[in-house]
Amino acid sequence: MDVFEAIKKRYSCRSYKEKEIESEKLSQLLEAARLAPSAKNLQDWRFVIITDKEKKQKLAQAANNQSFIEKAGAIIVACTNTDYLMRCGQPAGTVDVAIALEHICLEATELGLATCWIGSFYPEKVKPLAGIPADITIVELLAIGYPADKQQEQNRKPVEKIACFNNWQFAD
Ligand SMILES: Cc1cc2nc3c(=O)[nH]c(=O)nc-3n(C[C@H](O)[C@H](O)[C@H](O)COP(=O)(O)O)c2cc1C
């Protein structure tokens, strides 16, 4: 599968088969994250991979009761250990973790797995579940598993609404 095919096939999966993810596949996903770019090459991401059934159930509750994630083979608690702001004012940790997670999503697609980014969660509830220290920031959760659903048609704005050349030309 080439990269563009993986980009087109990736979707947010909200129904998973109760099937373990092979350890080689998990290793490959983590390698995809490890190779991601990061500001100053800080590699300021920390991933806690939750595969324990009971912990996944509790994570689903902490994720605003999004119960579909408890069936996913793994839920990654994606954290950053820096609050470094880039010169542009943006937090490097958030950006870096996001890039690494999307590397994981695309590689997962190639491996026949599906993913769902989870931003709707309560960090204060997730932290004790995964033993995450108080000074560490949880950026996102990512559910990964074998899909029990199918990709739906993607709803996206036309390119003219989101990109222009040389000068800002957007009405909204
Ligand atoms: C940062 C971020 C947070 C998200 N949080 C959630 C979430 O908490 N629950 C959920 O079901 N989907 C979540 N999504 C998935 C989006 O709803 C989804 O990406 C969007 O609707 C486009 O659909 P697609 O991913 O299938 O192409 C999130 C996506 C991103 C990028």
Coordinates of N, CA and C and ligand atoms in Angstrom, one line a residue:
M1 N 0.9 -1.2 0.0 CA 0.0 0.0 0.0 C 0.9 1.2 0.0
D2 N 0.6 2.2 -0.9 CA 1.5 3.4 -0.9 C 0.8 4.4 0.1
V3 N 1.6 5.4 0.3 CA 1.1 6.4 1.4 C -0.2 7.0 1.1
F4 N -0.4 7.4 -0.2 CA -1.6 8.1 -0.5 C -2.8 7.1 -0.4
E5 N -2.6 5.9 -0.7 CA -3.7 4.9 -0.5 C -4.0 4.8 1.0
A6 N -3.0 4.7 1.8 CA -3.3 4.7 3.2 C -4.0 5.9 3.7
I7 N -3.6 7.1 3.2 CA -4.3 8.3 3.6 C -5.8 8.2 3.2
K8 N -6.1 7.7 2.0 CA -7.5 7.6 1.5 C -8.3 6.5 2.3
K9 N -7.6 5.5 2.7 CA -8.3 4.4 3.4 C -8.5 4.6 4.9
R10 N -7.7 5.5 5.5 CA -7.8 5.7 7.0 C -9.2 6.4 7.3
Y11 N -9.8 5.9 8.3 CA -11.0 6.5 8.7 C -11.2 6.3 10.2
S12 N -12.1 7.0 10.8 CA -12.3 6.9 12.3 C -13.2 5.7 12.5
C13 N -12.6 4.6 13.1 CA -13.4 3.4 13.3 C -14.0 3.4 14.7
R14 N -15.3 3.2 14.7 CA -16.0 3.2 16.0 C -16.7 1.9 16.3
S15 N -16.2 0.9 15.7 CA -16.7 -0.5 16.0 C -15.5 -1.5 15.8
Y16 N -15.1 -2.1 16.8 CA -13.9 -3.0 16.8 C -14.3 -4.4 17.1
K17 N -13.5 -5.4 16.4 CA -13.7 -6.8 16.8 C -12.9 -7.0 18.1
E18 N -13.3 -7.9 18.9 CA -12.6 -8.1 20.2 C -11.4 -9.1 19.8
K19 N -10.4 -8.5 19.2 CA -9.3 -9.4 18.8 C -8.0 -8.7 19.2
E20 N -7.1 -9.4 19.7 CA -5.8 -8.9 20.1 C -5.0 -8.4 18.9
I21 N -4.2 -7.4 19.1 CA -3.3 -7.0 18.0 C -1.9 -7.7 18.2
E22 N -1.4 -8.3 17.1 CA -0.2 -9.1 17.3 C 0.9 -8.2 17.7
S23 N 1.8 -8.7 18.5 CA 2.9 -7.9 19.1 C 3.8 -7.3 18.0
E24 N 4.0 -8.0 16.9 CA 4.8 -7.5 15.8 C 4.2 -6.3 15.2
K25 N 2.9 -6.3 15.1 CA 2.1 -5.2 14.5 C 2.2 -4.0 15.4
L26 N 2.1 -4.2 16.7 CA 2.2 -3.1 17.7 C 3.6 -2.5 17.6
S27 N 4.6 -3.4 17.5 CA 6.0 -2.9 17.4 C 6.2 -2.0 16.2
Q28 N 5.6 -2.5 15.1 CA 5.7 -1.7 13.8 C 5.0 -0.3 13.9
L29 N 3.9 -0.3 14.7 CA 3.2 1.0 14.9 C 4.1 1.9 15.7
L30 N 4.7 1.4 16.7 CA 5.5 2.2 17.6 C 6.8 2.7 16.8
E31 N 7.3 1.9 15.9 CA 8.4 2.3 15.1 C 8.0 3.4 14.1
A32 N 6.7 3.4 13.6 CA 6.2 4.5 12.8 C 6.2 5.8 13.6
A33 N 5.8 5.7 14.9 CA 5.8 6.9 15.7 C 7.2 7.3 16.0
R34 N 8.1 6.4 16.3 CA 9.5 6.8 16.7 C 10.2 7.5 15.5
L35 N 9.8 7.2 14.3 CA 10.5 7.9 13.2 C 9.8 9.2 12.8
A36 N 8.8 9.6 13.5 CA 8.2 10.9 13.2 C 9.1 12.1 13.4
P37 N 8.9 13.2 12.7 CA 9.7 14.4 13.0 C 9.1 15.1 14.3
S38 N 10.0 15.8 14.9 CA 9.6 16.6 16.1 C 10.4 17.9 16.2
A39 N 9.8 18.9 16.9 CA 10.5 20.2 17.0 C 11.8 20.0 17.7
K40 N 12.9 20.5 17.1 CA 14.2 20.4 17.7 C 14.7 18.9 17.9
N41 N 14.0 18.1 17.2 CA 14.2 16.6 17.4 C 14.1 16.2 18.9
L42 N 13.2 16.9 19.6 CA 13.0 16.6 21.0 C 12.5 15.2 21.3
Q43 N 11.7 14.7 20.4 CA 11.1 13.4 20.6 C 10.4 13.3 22.0
D44 N 9.7 14.4 22.2 CA 9.1 14.6 23.5 C 7.7 13.9 23.7
W45 N 7.6 12.8 23.0 CA 6.3 12.0 23.2 C 6.6 10.9 24.1
R46 N 5.6 10.4 24.8 CA 5.6 9.2 25.6 C 4.3 8.5 25.4
F47 N 4.4 7.2 25.0 CA 3.1 6.5 24.7 C 2.9 5.4 25.7
V48 N 1.8 5.3 26.3 CA 1.5 4.2 27.2 C 0.4 3.4 26.5
I49 N 0.7 2.1 26.2 CA -0.2 1.3 25.4 C -1.0 0.4 26.3
I50 N -2.3 0.6 26.3 CA -3.2 -0.1 27.2 C -3.8 -1.2 26.4
T51 N -3.6 -2.4 26.9 CA -4.2 -3.6 26.3 C -5.0 -4.4 27.3
D52 N -4.8 -4.1 28.6 CA -5.5 -4.8 29.7 C -7.1 -4.5 29.6
K53 N -7.9 -5.5 29.6 CA -9.3 -5.4 29.3 C -10.0 -4.4 30.3
E54 N -9.7 -4.7 31.6 CA -10.3 -3.8 32.7 C -9.9 -2.4 32.5
K55 N -8.6 -2.1 32.2 CA -8.2 -0.7 32.0 C -8.8 -0.1 30.8
K56 N -9.0 -0.9 29.8 CA -9.7 -0.3 28.6 C -11.1 0.1 28.9
Q57 N -11.8 -0.7 29.7 CA -13.2 -0.4 30.1 C -13.2 0.9 30.8
K58 N -12.2 1.0 31.8 CA -12.2 2.3 32.6 C -11.8 3.5 31.7
L59 N -10.9 3.2 30.8 CA -10.5 4.3 29.8 C -11.7 4.8 29.0
A60 N -12.6 3.8 28.6 CA -13.8 4.2 27.8 C -14.7 5.1 28.7
Q61 N -14.8 4.8 30.0 CA -15.6 5.6 30.8 C -15.0 7.0 31.0
A62 N -13.6 7.0 31.1 CA -12.9 8.3 31.2 C -13.0 9.1 29.9
A63 N -13.3 8.4 28.8 CA -13.4 9.1 27.6 C -14.9 9.4 27.3
N64 N -15.5 10.0 28.3 CA -16.8 10.5 28.1 C -17.8 9.3 27.7
N65 N -17.5 8.2 28.3 CA -18.3 7.0 28.1 C -18.4 6.6 26.6
Q66 N -17.4 6.7 25.9 CA -17.3 6.3 24.5 C -17.0 4.8 24.5
S67 N -18.1 4.0 24.7 CA -17.9 2.6 25.0 C -17.2 1.8 23.9
F68 N -17.3 2.3 22.6 CA -16.7 1.5 21.5 C -15.2 1.3 21.7
I69 N -14.6 2.2 22.4 CA -13.1 2.1 22.5 C -12.6 0.9 23.4
E70 N -13.5 0.4 24.2 CA -13.1 -0.7 25.1 C -12.8 -2.0 24.3
K71 N -13.4 -2.1 23.2 CA -13.2 -3.3 22.4 C -12.0 -3.3 21.5
A72 N -11.4 -2.1 21.3 CA -10.2 -1.9 20.5 C -9.1 -2.8 21.1
G73 N -8.2 -3.3 20.3 CA -7.2 -4.2 20.8 C -6.2 -3.4 21.7
A74 N -6.0 -2.1 21.4 CA -5.1 -1.3 22.2 C -5.6 0.1 22.2
I75 N -5.4 0.8 23.3 CA -5.7 2.3 23.4 C -4.3 2.9 23.8
I76 N -3.9 3.8 22.9 CA -2.6 4.5 23.3 C -3.0 5.8 24.0
V77 N -2.3 5.9 25.2 CA -2.4 7.2 25.9 C -1.2 8.0 25.5
A78 N -1.4 9.0 24.6 CA -0.3 9.7 24.0 C 0.0 11.0 24.8
C79 N 1.2 11.0 25.4 CA 1.6 12.1 26.3 C 2.8 12.9 25.8
T80 N 3.0 14.1 26.4 CA 4.2 14.8 26.1 C 4.8 15.2 27.5
N81 N 6.1 15.2 27.5 CA 6.8 15.6 28.7 C 7.4 16.9 28.7
T82 N 7.0 17.8 27.7 CA 7.5 19.1 27.6 C 6.4 20.1 27.5
D83 N 6.6 21.3 28.0 CA 5.7 22.4 27.7 C 6.4 23.5 26.9
Y84 N 7.4 23.1 26.2 CA 8.2 24.0 25.3 C 7.3 24.6 24.3
L85 N 7.4 26.0 24.2 CA 6.7 26.7 23.2 C 7.6 27.0 22.1
M86 N 7.3 26.7 20.9 CA 8.1 27.1 19.7 C 8.1 28.6 19.6
R87 N 9.1 29.1 18.8 CA 9.1 30.6 18.6 C 7.8 31.1 18.1
C88 N 7.1 30.3 17.3 CA 5.8 30.7 16.8 C 4.7 30.8 17.9
G89 N 5.0 30.3 19.1 CA 4.0 30.4 20.1 C 3.2 29.1 20.3
Q90 N 3.4 28.2 19.4 CA 2.6 26.9 19.5 C 3.4 25.9 20.4
P91 N 2.6 25.1 21.1 CA 3.3 24.1 22.0 C 3.8 22.9 21.1
A92 N 5.1 22.7 21.3 CA 5.8 21.7 20.5 C 5.2 20.3 20.8
G93 N 5.0 20.0 22.1 CA 4.6 18.7 22.5 C 3.3 18.3 21.8
T94 N 2.3 19.2 21.8 CA 1.1 18.8 21.2 C 1.2 18.5 19.7
V95 N 2.0 19.4 19.0 CA 2.2 19.2 17.6 C 2.9 17.9 17.3
D96 N 4.0 17.7 18.1 CA 4.8 16.5 17.9 C 4.0 15.2 18.1
V97 N 3.3 15.2 19.2 CA 2.5 14.0 19.5 C 1.5 13.7 18.4
A98 N 0.9 14.8 17.9 CA -0.2 14.7 16.8 C 0.5 14.1 15.6
I99 N 1.6 14.5 15.2 CA 2.3 14.0 14.0 C 2.6 12.5 14.2
A100 N 3.1 12.2 15.4 CA 3.5 10.7 15.6 C 2.2 9.9 15.6
L101 N 1.1 10.4 16.1 CA -0.1 9.6 16.2 C -0.6 9.4 14.7
E102 N -0.5 10.4 13.9 CA -1.0 10.2 12.5 C -0.1 9.2 11.8
H103 N 1.2 9.2 12.1 CA 2.1 8.1 11.5 C 1.5 6.8 11.9
I104 N 1.1 6.6 13.2 CA 0.6 5.4 13.7 C -0.7 5.0 12.9
C105 N -1.5 6.0 12.7 CA -2.8 5.8 12.0 C -2.6 5.3 10.6
L106 N -1.7 5.9 9.9 CA -1.4 5.5 8.5 C -0.8 4.1 8.5
E107 N 0.1 3.8 9.3 CA 0.8 2.5 9.3 C -0.2 1.4 9.8
A108 N -1.1 1.8 10.7 CA -2.2 0.8 11.1 C -3.0 0.5 9.9
T109 N -3.4 1.5 9.1 CA -4.2 1.2 7.9 C -3.5 0.2 7.0
E110 N -2.2 0.4 6.8 CA -1.5 -0.5 5.9 C -1.5 -1.9 6.5
L111 N -1.5 -2.0 7.8 CA -1.5 -3.3 8.5 C -2.9 -4.0 8.6
G112 N -3.9 -3.3 8.1 CA -5.2 -3.9 8.1 C -6.0 -3.6 9.4
L113 N -5.4 -2.6 10.2 CA -6.0 -2.2 11.4 C -6.7 -0.9 11.2
A114 N -7.6 -0.5 12.1 CA -8.2 0.8 12.0 C -8.0 1.6 13.4
T115 N -8.3 2.8 13.3 CA -7.9 3.7 14.5 C -9.1 4.7 14.7
C116 N -9.0 5.3 15.9 CA -9.9 6.5 16.1 C -9.2 7.4 17.1
W117 N -8.9 8.6 16.7 CA -8.4 9.6 17.6 C -9.5 9.9 18.7
I118 N -9.1 10.1 19.9 CA -10.0 10.4 21.0 C -9.5 11.6 21.7
G119 N -10.3 12.7 21.5 CA -9.9 14.0 22.2 C -10.9 14.2 23.3
S120 N -12.0 13.5 23.3 CA -13.0 13.7 24.3 C -12.8 12.8 25.5
F121 N -12.0 13.2 26.4 CA -11.6 12.4 27.6 C -11.2 13.4 28.7
Y122 N -11.3 12.8 29.9 CA -10.9 13.6 31.1 C -9.5 13.2 31.6
P123 N -8.5 14.1 31.3 CA -7.2 13.7 31.7 C -7.0 13.3 33.1
E124 N -7.7 14.0 34.0 CA -7.6 13.7 35.4 C -8.1 12.3 35.8
K125 N -9.0 11.8 35.0 CA -9.4 10.4 35.2 C -8.5 9.4 34.5
V126 N -7.9 9.8 33.4 CA -7.0 8.8 32.7 C -5.7 8.7 33.4
K127 N -5.2 9.7 34.0 CA -3.9 9.7 34.6 C -3.7 8.5 35.6
P128 N -4.6 8.4 36.6 CA -4.4 7.4 37.6 C -4.5 6.0 37.0
L129 N -5.3 5.8 35.9 CA -5.5 4.5 35.3 C -4.3 4.0 34.7
A130 N -3.5 4.9 34.1 CA -2.3 4.5 33.4 C -1.0 4.9 34.2
G131 N -1.1 5.3 35.4 CA 0.0 5.7 36.3 C 0.8 6.8 35.7
I132 N 0.2 7.8 35.1 CA 0.9 8.9 34.5 C 1.1 10.0 35.5
P133 N 2.4 10.4 35.6 CA 2.7 11.4 36.7 C 2.0 12.8 36.4
A134 N 1.9 13.5 37.5 CA 1.1 14.8 37.5 C 1.7 15.8 36.5
D135 N 3.0 15.8 36.3 CA 3.6 16.8 35.5 C 3.6 16.5 34.0
I136 N 3.0 15.4 33.6 CA 3.0 14.9 32.2 C 1.6 15.3 31.6
T137 N 1.7 15.8 30.4 CA 0.4 16.2 29.7 C -0.1 15.0 28.8
I138 N -1.3 14.7 29.0 CA -1.9 13.7 28.0 C -2.5 14.5 26.8
V139 N -2.0 14.3 25.6 CA -2.4 15.1 24.5 C -3.7 14.4 23.9
E140 N -3.7 13.1 23.7 CA -4.8 12.4 23.0 C -4.8 11.0 23.4
L141 N -5.9 10.3 23.2 CA -6.0 8.9 23.2 C -6.1 8.4 21.8
L142 N -5.6 7.2 21.5 CA -5.9 6.7 20.1 C -6.3 5.2 20.3
A143 N -7.5 4.9 19.8 CA -8.0 3.5 19.8 C -7.4 2.8 18.5
I144 N -7.0 1.6 18.6 CA -6.5 0.8 17.5 C -7.0 -0.6 17.6
G145 N -7.5 -1.1 16.4 CA -7.9 -2.5 16.5 C -8.4 -3.0 15.1
Y146 N -8.9 -4.2 15.1 CA -9.4 -4.8 13.9 C -10.8 -4.3 13.7
P147 N -11.1 -3.7 12.6 CA -12.4 -3.0 12.4 C -13.6 -4.0 12.2
A148 N -14.7 -3.7 12.8 CA -16.0 -4.4 12.6 C -16.9 -3.6 11.8
D149 N -16.5 -2.5 11.3 CA -17.3 -1.6 10.5 C -16.6 -1.4 9.2
K150 N -17.1 -0.5 8.4 CA -16.5 -0.2 7.1 C -16.4 1.3 6.9
Q151 N -15.4 1.7 6.1 CA -15.3 3.2 5.9 C -16.5 3.7 5.2
Q152 N -17.0 4.9 5.7 CA -18.1 5.6 5.1 C -17.5 6.6 4.1
E153 N -18.4 7.2 3.3 CA -18.0 8.3 2.4 C -17.4 9.4 3.3
Q154 N -16.3 10.0 2.9 CA -15.7 11.0 3.6 C -16.4 12.4 3.3
N155 N -16.6 13.1 4.4 CA -17.2 14.4 4.2 C -16.1 15.5 4.4
R156 N -15.7 16.1 3.3 CA -14.7 17.0 3.3 C -15.0 18.3 2.5
K157 N -14.4 19.4 2.9 CA -14.6 20.6 2.1 C -13.8 20.6 0.8
P158 N -14.3 21.2 -0.2 CA -13.5 21.3 -1.4 C -12.2 22.0 -1.2
V159 N -11.2 21.7 -2.0 CA -9.8 22.3 -1.7 C -9.8 23.8 -1.8
E160 N -10.7 24.4 -2.6 CA -10.7 25.9 -2.7 C -11.1 26.5 -1.4
K161 N -11.8 25.8 -0.6 CA -12.3 26.3 0.7 C -11.2 26.3 1.8
I162 N -10.1 25.5 1.5 CA -9.1 25.3 2.5 C -7.7 25.7 2.1
A163 N -7.5 26.0 0.8 CA -6.2 26.3 0.4 C -6.2 27.4 -0.7
C164 N -5.2 28.3 -0.7 CA -5.1 29.3 -1.8 C -3.7 29.6 -2.0
F165 N -3.4 30.2 -3.1 CA -2.0 30.5 -3.4 C -1.6 32.0 -3.2
N166 N -0.5 32.2 -2.6 CA 0.1 33.5 -2.5 C -0.5 34.6 -1.6
N167 N -1.8 34.6 -1.5 CA -2.5 35.6 -0.6 C -3.8 35.0 -0.1
W168 N -4.1 35.4 1.2 CA -5.3 34.9 1.8 C -6.5 35.3 1.0
Q169 N -7.3 34.3 0.6 CA -8.4 34.6 -0.3 C -9.7 33.9 0.2
F170 N -9.8 33.7 1.5 CA -10.9 33.0 2.0 C -12.0 33.9 2.5
A171 N -13.3 33.5 2.2 CA -14.4 34.3 2.7 C -14.7 34.0 4.1
D172 N -14.5 32.7 4.5 CA -14.7 32.3 5.9 C -13.6 31.4 6.4
Ligands
LIG1 C1 -7.9 15.6 17.5 C2 -9.1 14.7 17.2 C3 -9.9 14.3 18.2 C4 -11.0 13.5 17.9 N1 -11.8 13.0 19.0 C5 -12.7 12.1 18.7 C6 -13.5 11.5 19.8 O1 -13.3 11.8 21.0 N2 -14.4 10.6 19.5 C7 -14.7 10.2 18.2 O2 -15.5 9.3 18.0 N3 -14.0 10.7 17.2 C8 -13.0 11.6 17.4 N4 -12.3 12.1 16.4 C9 -12.6 11.7 15.0 C10 -13.2 12.8 14.1 O3 -14.5 12.9 14.4 C11 -13.0 12.4 12.6 O4 -11.6 12.3 12.3 C12 -13.7 13.3 11.6 O5 -15.1 13.3 11.8 C13 -13.4 12.9 10.2 O6 -13.8 11.5 9.9 P1 -12.7 10.4 9.5 O7 -11.6 10.4 10.5 O8 -13.5 9.1 9.5 O9 -12.2 10.8 8.2 C14 -11.2 13.0 16.6 C15 -10.3 13.4 15.6 C16 -9.3 14.2 15.9 C17 -8.3 14.5 14.7

